Amino acid sequence: MSVERENFKSIRTSLTAKQPYAGVPSMDYDEAKQEKPWQRAIDVLAKKGTHLYEPVKSVPSPYILLLLGFYLLLGYCAQLAEDAMPAVIRDKDIAVNNTNTFSEESARRYLNIILGDQPRVAGTKYHLEKAQDLKKLLDDVASKASLPVRTDWQFVSGDFWIQFKIPYANVYQNLSNIAAVLEGDSGFNPDGSTRESLLVNCHYDSVPYAIGASDNGIFCAAMVEVLVRLSRRKKKFKHNIVFLFNGAEENPLQGSHGFISHPWFKGVTNVINLDSAGMNGKAQVFQATDPRMLNAYGHTNRPAGQSVGQFLFSAGVIPSDTDFRIWRDFGNVQGLDIAFVKWGHVYHTRNDRTEHVKPGVVQCAGDMLLELIIRLSDDDAYKQMKPPSSAVYFDYMNVILVTYSDNAAYVVDTLVCLFAALSILYYVWLVGFRTSTIQELLWALGGRILCTACGLLAVALCTALMVATTTQMRYLSRPWITVAVYWIPYVISATAAAHLFDSWRTEKTGLNRSIRASQASTATRVLMLGALAALLGTPDSAAVRYLLTVPLLFSTGASFVLLTLLRYFRLSGWQHLLMEVSLSTPALLFVFPLALRLSALLVPIMGRLPNGQPDYVIAAASCSLCILTAVCVSGVELLFSRRRLWYVAGAMSAVCVVIMILPFSPYEENGVAVQRHTWFHSEIVSYDRNGSVTERTSGVLVTKWDTHNVRSAQEALRNSGLNERDLKADCERHPFCDLPLYRPRSGEYLKDSLFLFMEPPRKFDHSLRVTSRTCVGDVCKMQFIMTGPPHNTLTIVPYPNVTLNGWSFSSPLKHSSFHSNRPVYLVTHSTATFSPSFEPLVFSLTFVVPRDLQSQPFVRMSHDAHKLQEPEGFTPAFERLMESVPQYFNIAPSVCFKSNYEF
């Protein structure tokens, strides 16, 4: 026995002599030790095998292409799962007495009725015609219903302050809302108002020159089909269900605000808001203020939602809004905001048409909506309104929706941190509790940081090169190139840096590949643990912390399994690689769908983001997702041989470089990726206090929509013979450059727009005049009357030493911006239901004016009168101008008269 022991010691000495790193595992042997069975069991569990000293043969480097191909295939499979839709159910497949099955076939019939063949811009004649058709449709449903169904056409006027980036007072007159109530056991009050009710909301209006199949026809059609099915039930629900088809969401958000004053809103305790920022795919929850409803939604088929979307929305990354803001901020009603987000290229464009809606999309949305409404309407928990409450939520492969409160998130994230810390200790124990172990782990930590830095640097250099030599936003028409020009360069650079660093440290430690790969993975968990711990101390970060928590949880669990296998079994390089791939797959199936959704959301947004460098934004987002993905597979690259690795990396780099320099166009002549344009055929007239014209200009304003559209318009119209106006002086002298202003949020980009001199548009009636003016002391009150088309904007700028201290609108008096240190007040106005003659807007303003200034003008006011969706009002010259541009231009043209007054 003593001879065997000496031989073992000699083997151990020879092995460790080649390894200056002192932290290798050991297996001690004590022949004199007499152990009981339970002690031997503990020894077995605590034993570390000598096979950990032995070299591990590497996997040939060309096979790294096979691994990359597997990950790409996994991402493709995740995409297929994301886009998988249920089979379309036809009417004949549903039994007569079946009230719980949704039919896409029926919903598409309702969709055609709701949409018609023209845009439904609030205030236009066609909008009124489709409102009539919708009311008739709901009345027909009510007449055939088994349960009581009431319908109503609301006409309402009002105003409210809307807190956008440039806030303003939003005034509406004669607004249309179509509503239906499926009466439940809660019923109605004697005054006709509702008791406990669930509100389900869509909007049937559209933006100019867009049919609006997805925004928001699909959900409106789904609501009609759900109402039809539920109205055939024999038993009432516990609560009323209010189906609101609001007629002025695009104005924006006026229809929902108007409905708050309706008697049927009184009993609303929760809301399901339905909207769209894209088309196709699964509708997703992206805002939630009632965790109870999240739990109910999680039990529907194919739940989809990520609370990081809510964070991006609240941070202003997504340049749009929904009626959910009104229900939450003005109605004090909580609930869910659900929308389509994929195919954002079609949002508010001519391509938002029914022929682009894929089969099964309406079925999927309808199945979800029907099941969710049934669950909520028969639950006593929703009798009482709840204060708003945020929550963390995310789905896993559309199979399960995980949701928990912010307080629970703190506990969950802390436990995951402790779990990760335990895995780090397990690694240190396995290698050996020695100073050298900690030192090498710290070196590995630095190596991981170096790899990340090299990946980021490579992507930054590639992006700078592409911005300088190619056209930005080429991914709009080909989203797949983001993988080739951002993801792959990051992977190549980070992998190369990892192998160079590993080569240097191997010379000093002599550790085998398996230990080095596990060491790199452990170092990554240390970094993730630190980042998550830092976020735990950051307020309001719960909605995004799970992006670190979930991958860290998966990778920590995988590390325990892998380290244990390495401890008891001698794994070859191939075996270790296969285990790494198998154990990382569950984490990647969380990260890849997340990456696909965020990319599908962010890439089209670049086509409607006027500021910044879009390629750098997408590069930063791609790198963030790459880093998140690397957490799941960190260290696996070290299992490959360095021999010929540089040939593999060089070949991959060459392919990426070729794709980087290919002259792809961001837009498609006949595809869905179009270039957005808003053109205003305008006349701008300034008057003095006596009503005499002091300045008159006419032309076409091309507003800035993305990084290319103004330059594209300049190139396309270069031979038009029209001269360009220099806007610099006007932008310095006047708010919003004295240009037509339709939406205040576009005001900050008017300085970068294009104005071409041209003959004036066809005239239409519009005016702003003072009907009375009285001054008492320093206080002067003026009464105004404004006439014009359905859409108008007022800009109010008091002169120096004059203060606007009151107006007749119910909105709080606040300024919207400043110009030359003077406050600028904005009021948008719409008459949201067509009539042969539009009722004028009467309002008053109250100023504090020193007496010595009261004989002079003391306020400058601009009236921008807009005619939208009226092509018959275009002049032949304007029509020829629009016909001369490339087909990929998506132009929303309008006519505007801007009148500047001194009062």
mmCIF file of N, CA and C in Angstrom, residues 336-429:
data_model
loop_
_atom_site.group_PDB
_atom_site.id
_atom_site.type_symbol
_atom_site.label_atom_id
_atom_site.label_comp_id
_atom_site.label_asym_id
_atom_site.label_seq_id
_atom_site.Cartn_x
_atom_site.Cartn_y
_atom_site.Cartn_z
ATOM 1 N N LEU A 336 -54.512 46.961 -18.996
ATOM 2 C CA LEU A 336 -53.482 46.470 -19.903
ATOM 3 C C LEU A 336 -53.520 47.251 -21.207
ATOM 4 N N ASP A 337 -52.345 47.497 -21.756
ATOM 5 C CA ASP A 337 -52.208 48.102 -23.077
ATOM 6 C C ASP A 337 -51.591 47.042 -23.983
ATOM 7 N N ILE A 338 -52.321 46.640 -25.004
ATOM 8 C CA ILE A 338 -51.922 45.534 -25.870
ATOM 9 C C ILE A 338 -51.852 46.042 -27.301
ATOM 10 N N ALA A 339 -50.784 45.685 -28.011
ATOM 11 C CA ALA A 339 -50.628 46.205 -29.371
ATOM 12 C C ALA A 339 -49.786 45.264 -30.214
ATOM 13 N N PHE A 340 -49.963 45.369 -31.537
ATOM 14 C CA PHE A 340 -49.052 44.736 -32.484
ATOM 15 C C PHE A 340 -47.799 45.608 -32.588
ATOM 16 N N VAL A 341 -46.638 44.997 -32.601
ATOM 17 C CA VAL A 341 -45.398 45.780 -32.680
ATOM 18 C C VAL A 341 -44.501 45.365 -33.835
ATOM 19 N N LYS A 342 -44.690 44.174 -34.395
ATOM 20 C CA LYS A 342 -43.858 43.767 -35.527
ATOM 21 C C LYS A 342 -44.332 44.462 -36.798
ATOM 22 N N TRP A 343 -43.479 44.403 -37.807
ATOM 23 C CA TRP A 343 -43.779 45.049 -39.078
ATOM 24 C C TRP A 343 -44.086 46.536 -38.872
ATOM 25 N N GLY A 344 -43.275 47.163 -38.046
ATOM 26 C CA GLY A 344 -43.481 48.588 -37.789
ATOM 27 C C GLY A 344 -43.269 49.453 -39.014
ATOM 28 N N HIS A 345 -42.720 48.871 -40.090
ATOM 29 C CA HIS A 345 -42.549 49.634 -41.330
ATOM 30 C C HIS A 345 -43.880 50.125 -41.882
ATOM 31 N N VAL A 346 -44.964 49.353 -41.654
ATOM 32 C CA VAL A 346 -46.251 49.716 -42.250
ATOM 33 C C VAL A 346 -47.024 50.707 -41.391
ATOM 34 N N TYR A 347 -46.584 50.942 -40.178
ATOM 35 C CA TYR A 347 -47.301 51.812 -39.244
ATOM 36 C C TYR A 347 -47.456 53.207 -39.848
ATOM 37 N N HIS A 348 -48.697 53.672 -39.958
ATOM 38 C CA HIS A 348 -49.018 55.007 -40.470
ATOM 39 C C HIS A 348 -48.508 55.212 -41.897
ATOM 40 N N THR A 349 -48.550 54.168 -42.719
ATOM 41 C CA THR A 349 -48.165 54.310 -44.119
ATOM 42 C C THR A 349 -49.256 53.721 -45.009
ATOM 43 N N ARG A 350 -49.064 53.874 -46.301
ATOM 44 C CA ARG A 350 -50.017 53.343 -47.291
ATOM 45 C C ARG A 350 -50.063 51.822 -47.281
ATOM 46 N N ASN A 351 -49.052 51.178 -46.668
ATOM 47 C CA ASN A 351 -48.989 49.714 -46.670
ATOM 48 C C ASN A 351 -49.767 49.071 -45.530
ATOM 49 N N ASP A 352 -50.405 49.864 -44.694
ATOM 50 C CA ASP A 352 -51.221 49.296 -43.614
ATOM 51 C C ASP A 352 -52.575 48.888 -44.195
ATOM 52 N N ARG A 353 -52.531 47.801 -44.984
ATOM 53 C CA ARG A 353 -53.711 47.337 -45.713
ATOM 54 C C ARG A 353 -53.999 45.881 -45.372
ATOM 55 N N THR A 354 -55.229 45.473 -45.635
ATOM 56 C CA THR A 354 -55.646 44.120 -45.251
ATOM 57 C C THR A 354 -54.878 43.037 -45.989
ATOM 58 N N GLU A 355 -54.435 43.294 -47.208
ATOM 59 C CA GLU A 355 -53.729 42.243 -47.951
ATOM 60 C C GLU A 355 -52.384 41.888 -47.324
ATOM 61 N N HIS A 356 -51.883 42.741 -46.453
ATOM 62 C CA HIS A 356 -50.625 42.442 -45.780
ATOM 63 C C HIS A 356 -50.825 41.737 -44.437
ATOM 64 N N VAL A 357 -52.071 41.581 -44.007
ATOM 65 C CA VAL A 357 -52.345 40.878 -42.744
ATOM 66 C C VAL A 357 -52.299 39.380 -43.021
ATOM 67 N N LYS A 358 -51.388 38.681 -42.381
ATOM 68 C CA LYS A 358 -51.192 37.254 -42.647
ATOM 69 C C LYS A 358 -52.303 36.412 -42.027
ATOM 70 N N PRO A 359 -52.611 35.278 -42.638
ATOM 71 C CA PRO A 359 -53.638 34.387 -42.074
ATOM 72 C C PRO A 359 -53.265 33.943 -40.661
ATOM 73 N N GLY A 360 -54.236 33.923 -39.800
ATOM 74 C CA GLY A 360 -54.028 33.507 -38.423
ATOM 75 C C GLY A 360 -53.751 34.640 -37.462
ATOM 76 N N VAL A 361 -53.353 35.814 -37.973
ATOM 77 C CA VAL A 361 -53.047 36.949 -37.096
ATOM 78 C C VAL A 361 -54.308 37.423 -36.382
ATOM 79 N N VAL A 362 -55.399 37.586 -37.136
ATOM 80 C CA VAL A 362 -56.662 38.020 -36.532
ATOM 81 C C VAL A 362 -57.181 36.927 -35.595
ATOM 82 N N GLN A 363 -57.012 35.672 -35.992
ATOM 83 C CA GLN A 363 -57.461 34.562 -35.140
ATOM 84 C C GLN A 363 -56.722 34.562 -33.805
ATOM 85 N N CYS A 364 -55.418 34.759 -33.849
ATOM 86 C CA CYS A 364 -54.605 34.768 -32.627
ATOM 87 C C CYS A 364 -55.024 35.914 -31.715
ATOM 88 N N ALA A 365 -55.180 37.107 -32.303
ATOM 89 C CA ALA A 365 -55.582 38.271 -31.502
ATOM 90 C C ALA A 365 -56.979 38.076 -30.931
ATOM 91 N N GLY A 366 -57.880 37.539 -31.729
ATOM 92 C CA GLY A 366 -59.251 37.327 -31.263
ATOM 93 C C GLY A 366 -59.352 36.266 -30.188
ATOM 94 N N ASP A 367 -58.600 35.164 -30.348
ATOM 95 C CA ASP A 367 -58.601 34.120 -29.315
ATOM 96 C C ASP A 367 -58.160 34.698 -27.975
ATOM 97 N N MET A 368 -57.086 35.485 -28.019
ATOM 98 C CA MET A 368 -56.579 36.103 -26.790
ATOM 99 C C MET A 368 -57.610 37.027 -26.170
ATOM 100 N N LEU A 369 -58.196 37.887 -26.991
ATOM 101 C CA LEU A 369 -59.134 38.879 -26.479
ATOM 102 C C LEU A 369 -60.380 38.224 -25.908
ATOM 103 N N LEU A 370 -60.927 37.240 -26.602
ATOM 104 C CA LEU A 370 -62.136 36.562 -26.139
ATOM 105 C C LEU A 370 -61.891 35.877 -24.798
ATOM 106 N N GLU A 371 -60.805 35.140 -24.695
ATOM 107 C CA GLU A 371 -60.513 34.426 -23.453
ATOM 108 C C GLU A 371 -60.248 35.391 -22.312
ATOM 109 N N LEU A 372 -59.525 36.481 -22.593
ATOM 110 C CA LEU A 372 -59.206 37.447 -21.541
ATOM 111 C C LEU A 372 -60.468 38.124 -21.026
ATOM 112 N N ILE A 373 -61.357 38.535 -21.924
ATOM 113 C CA ILE A 373 -62.598 39.204 -21.511
ATOM 114 C C ILE A 373 -63.450 38.258 -20.672
ATOM 115 N N ILE A 374 -63.551 37.015 -21.080
ATOM 116 C CA ILE A 374 -64.343 36.050 -20.310
ATOM 117 C C ILE A 374 -63.786 35.899 -18.897
ATOM 118 N N ARG A 375 -62.472 35.795 -18.779
ATOM 119 C CA ARG A 375 -61.851 35.633 -17.465
ATOM 120 C C ARG A 375 -62.097 36.845 -16.567
ATOM 121 N N LEU A 376 -61.990 38.037 -17.134
ATOM 122 C CA LEU A 376 -62.110 39.248 -16.328
ATOM 123 C C LEU A 376 -63.560 39.557 -15.960
ATOM 124 N N SER A 377 -64.489 39.270 -16.860
ATOM 125 C CA SER A 377 -65.874 39.684 -16.659
ATOM 126 C C SER A 377 -66.640 38.797 -15.691
ATOM 127 N N ASP A 378 -66.100 37.646 -15.373
ATOM 128 C CA ASP A 378 -66.773 36.745 -14.436
ATOM 129 C C ASP A 378 -65.998 36.596 -13.131
ATOM 130 N N ASP A 379 -65.143 37.570 -12.832
ATOM 131 C CA ASP A 379 -64.309 37.497 -11.635
ATOM 132 C C ASP A 379 -64.710 38.621 -10.679
ATOM 133 N N ASP A 380 -65.109 38.245 -9.470
ATOM 134 C CA ASP A 380 -65.522 39.243 -8.475
ATOM 135 C C ASP A 380 -64.386 40.176 -8.065
ATOM 136 N N ALA A 381 -63.142 39.767 -8.322
ATOM 137 C CA ALA A 381 -61.998 40.587 -7.914
ATOM 138 C C ALA A 381 -62.002 41.949 -8.592
ATOM 139 N N TYR A 382 -62.702 42.047 -9.725
ATOM 140 C CA TYR A 382 -62.653 43.292 -10.494
ATOM 141 C C TYR A 382 -63.854 44.196 -10.230
ATOM 142 N N LYS A 383 -64.551 43.945 -9.135
ATOM 143 C CA LYS A 383 -65.636 44.849 -8.768
ATOM 144 C C LYS A 383 -65.118 46.191 -8.287
ATOM 145 N N GLN A 384 -63.922 46.177 -7.691
ATOM 146 C CA GLN A 384 -63.357 47.392 -7.125
ATOM 147 C C GLN A 384 -62.162 47.852 -7.957
ATOM 148 N N MET A 385 -62.059 49.174 -8.118
ATOM 149 C CA MET A 385 -60.891 49.739 -8.786
ATOM 150 C C MET A 385 -59.691 49.635 -7.864
ATOM 151 N N LYS A 386 -58.529 49.477 -8.435
ATOM 152 C CA LYS A 386 -57.289 49.398 -7.690
ATOM 153 C C LYS A 386 -56.371 50.552 -8.090
ATOM 154 N N PRO A 387 -55.566 51.037 -7.156
ATOM 155 C CA PRO A 387 -54.593 52.066 -7.537
ATOM 156 C C PRO A 387 -53.557 51.475 -8.484
ATOM 157 N N PRO A 388 -52.901 52.304 -9.277
ATOM 158 C CA PRO A 388 -51.916 51.772 -10.226
ATOM 159 C C PRO A 388 -50.771 51.074 -9.520
ATOM 160 N N SER A 389 -50.330 49.997 -10.095
ATOM 161 C CA SER A 389 -49.239 49.218 -9.518
ATOM 162 C C SER A 389 -48.406 48.649 -10.646
ATOM 163 N N SER A 390 -47.108 48.831 -10.565
ATOM 164 C CA SER A 390 -46.224 48.298 -11.604
ATOM 165 C C SER A 390 -45.826 46.871 -11.264
ATOM 166 N N ALA A 391 -45.379 46.156 -12.261
ATOM 167 C CA ALA A 391 -44.996 44.759 -12.077
ATOM 168 C C ALA A 391 -43.948 44.394 -13.112
ATOM 169 N N VAL A 392 -43.216 43.347 -12.804
ATOM 170 C CA VAL A 392 -42.268 42.772 -13.752
ATOM 171 C C VAL A 392 -42.987 41.640 -14.475
ATOM 172 N N TYR A 393 -42.866 41.599 -15.784
ATOM 173 C CA TYR A 393 -43.509 40.514 -16.526
ATOM 174 C C TYR A 393 -42.705 40.205 -17.777
ATOM 175 N N PHE A 394 -42.677 38.943 -18.123
ATOM 176 C CA PHE A 394 -42.033 38.496 -19.346
ATOM 177 C C PHE A 394 -42.546 37.107 -19.679
ATOM 178 N N ASP A 395 -42.591 36.813 -20.969
ATOM 179 C CA ASP A 395 -43.026 35.473 -21.371
ATOM 180 C C ASP A 395 -41.822 34.656 -21.792
ATOM 181 N N TYR A 396 -41.985 33.349 -21.733
ATOM 182 C CA TYR A 396 -40.951 32.433 -22.200
ATOM 183 C C TYR A 396 -41.509 31.655 -23.380
ATOM 184 N N MET A 397 -41.034 32.024 -24.577
ATOM 185 C CA MET A 397 -41.407 31.355 -25.825
ATOM 186 C C MET A 397 -42.922 31.331 -26.041
ATOM 187 N N ASN A 398 -43.630 32.362 -25.574
ATOM 188 C CA ASN A 398 -45.084 32.443 -25.711
ATOM 189 C C ASN A 398 -45.819 31.276 -25.066
ATOM 190 N N VAL A 399 -45.150 30.602 -24.138
ATOM 191 C CA VAL A 399 -45.753 29.455 -23.461
ATOM 192 C C VAL A 399 -46.253 29.845 -22.083
ATOM 193 N N ILE A 400 -45.474 30.627 -21.368
ATOM 194 C CA ILE A 400 -45.826 31.023 -20.013
ATOM 195 C C ILE A 400 -45.476 32.477 -19.808
ATOM 196 N N LEU A 401 -46.324 33.193 -19.095
ATOM 197 C CA LEU A 401 -46.058 34.582 -18.731
ATOM 198 C C LEU A 401 -45.691 34.620 -17.251
ATOM 199 N N VAL A 402 -44.490 35.051 -16.967
ATOM 200 C CA VAL A 402 -44.027 35.191 -15.586
ATOM 201 C C VAL A 402 -44.285 36.623 -15.141
ATOM 202 N N THR A 403 -44.918 36.785 -14.021
ATOM 203 C CA THR A 403 -45.215 38.120 -13.516
ATOM 204 C C THR A 403 -45.127 38.151 -12.009
ATOM 205 N N TYR A 404 -44.542 39.217 -11.474
ATOM 206 C CA TYR A 404 -44.456 39.410 -10.028
ATOM 207 C C TYR A 404 -44.279 40.899 -9.753
ATOM 208 N N SER A 405 -44.569 41.291 -8.533
ATOM 209 C CA SER A 405 -44.559 42.705 -8.161
ATOM 210 C C SER A 405 -43.140 43.238 -8.065
ATOM 211 N N ASP A 406 -43.027 44.551 -7.989
ATOM 212 C CA ASP A 406 -41.708 45.165 -7.834
ATOM 213 C C ASP A 406 -41.044 44.742 -6.532
ATOM 214 N N ASN A 407 -41.836 44.624 -5.460
ATOM 215 C CA ASN A 407 -41.269 44.175 -4.181
ATOM 216 C C ASN A 407 -40.768 42.739 -4.285
ATOM 217 N N ALA A 408 -41.568 41.899 -4.946
ATOM 218 C CA ALA A 408 -41.131 40.523 -5.142
ATOM 219 C C ALA A 408 -39.898 40.474 -6.030
ATOM 220 N N ALA A 409 -39.815 41.399 -6.988
ATOM 221 C CA ALA A 409 -38.654 41.440 -7.879
ATOM 222 C C ALA A 409 -37.372 41.676 -7.091
ATOM 223 N N TYR A 410 -37.449 42.510 -6.068
ATOM 224 C CA TYR A 410 -36.265 42.772 -5.246
ATOM 225 C C TYR A 410 -35.809 41.487 -4.555
ATOM 226 N N VAL A 411 -36.772 40.727 -4.054
ATOM 227 C CA VAL A 411 -36.433 39.468 -3.386
ATOM 228 C C VAL A 411 -35.882 38.459 -4.392
ATOM 229 N N VAL A 412 -36.561 38.327 -5.531
ATOM 230 C CA VAL A 412 -36.132 37.374 -6.563
ATOM 231 C C VAL A 412 -34.726 37.699 -7.045
ATOM 232 N N ASP A 413 -34.489 38.971 -7.347
ATOM 233 C CA ASP A 413 -33.182 39.365 -7.868
ATOM 234 C C ASP A 413 -32.084 39.157 -6.825
ATOM 235 N N THR A 414 -32.408 39.415 -5.572
ATOM 236 C CA THR A 414 -31.428 39.194 -4.499
ATOM 237 C C THR A 414 -31.101 37.710 -4.365
ATOM 238 N N LEU A 415 -32.120 36.859 -4.423
ATOM 239 C CA LEU A 415 -31.890 35.418 -4.318
ATOM 240 C C LEU A 415 -31.052 34.908 -5.491
ATOM 241 N N VAL A 416 -31.302 35.444 -6.677
ATOM 242 C CA VAL A 416 -30.504 35.030 -7.832
ATOM 243 C C VAL A 416 -29.055 35.466 -7.653
ATOM 244 N N CYS A 417 -28.852 36.657 -7.082
ATOM 245 C CA CYS A 417 -27.489 37.112 -6.789
ATOM 246 C C CYS A 417 -26.793 36.145 -5.822
ATOM 247 N N LEU A 418 -27.510 35.724 -4.793
ATOM 248 C CA LEU A 418 -26.931 34.784 -3.830
ATOM 249 C C LEU A 418 -26.648 33.438 -4.483
ATOM 250 N N PHE A 419 -27.556 33.006 -5.338
ATOM 251 C CA PHE A 419 -27.375 31.740 -6.054
ATOM 252 C C PHE A 419 -26.133 31.811 -6.939
ATOM 253 N N ALA A 420 -25.963 32.939 -7.629
ATOM 254 C CA ALA A 420 -24.785 33.118 -8.475
ATOM 255 C C ALA A 420 -23.515 33.151 -7.637
ATOM 256 N N ALA A 421 -23.592 33.840 -6.486
ATOM 257 C CA ALA A 421 -22.417 33.890 -5.602
ATOM 258 C C ALA A 421 -22.043 32.496 -5.128
ATOM 259 N N LEU A 422 -23.041 31.665 -4.857
ATOM 260 C CA LEU A 422 -22.782 30.291 -4.420
ATOM 261 C C LEU A 422 -22.088 29.493 -5.524
ATOM 262 N N SER A 423 -22.498 29.713 -6.775
ATOM 263 C CA SER A 423 -21.847 29.007 -7.888
ATOM 264 C C SER A 423 -20.398 29.434 -8.047
ATOM 265 N N ILE A 424 -20.126 30.701 -7.760
ATOM 266 C CA ILE A 424 -18.740 31.192 -7.824
ATOM 267 C C ILE A 424 -17.898 30.523 -6.734
ATOM 268 N N LEU A 425 -18.469 30.407 -5.543
ATOM 269 C CA LEU A 425 -17.770 29.722 -4.453
ATOM 270 C C LEU A 425 -17.563 28.246 -4.791
ATOM 271 N N TYR A 426 -18.532 27.651 -5.442
ATOM 272 C CA TYR A 426 -18.414 26.234 -5.837
ATOM 273 C C TYR A 426 -17.235 26.050 -6.787
ATOM 274 N N TYR A 427 -17.098 26.965 -7.735
ATOM 275 C CA TYR A 427 -15.953 26.893 -8.646
ATOM 276 C C TYR A 427 -14.646 27.034 -7.886
ATOM 277 N N VAL A 428 -14.585 28.016 -6.986
ATOM 278 C CA VAL A 428 -13.349 28.242 -6.224
ATOM 279 C C VAL A 428 -13.021 27.018 -5.373
ATOM 280 N N TRP A 429 -14.029 26.420 -4.769
ATOM 281 C CA TRP A 429 -13.805 25.216 -3.957
ATOM 282 C C TRP A 429 -13.301 24.071 -4.816
#
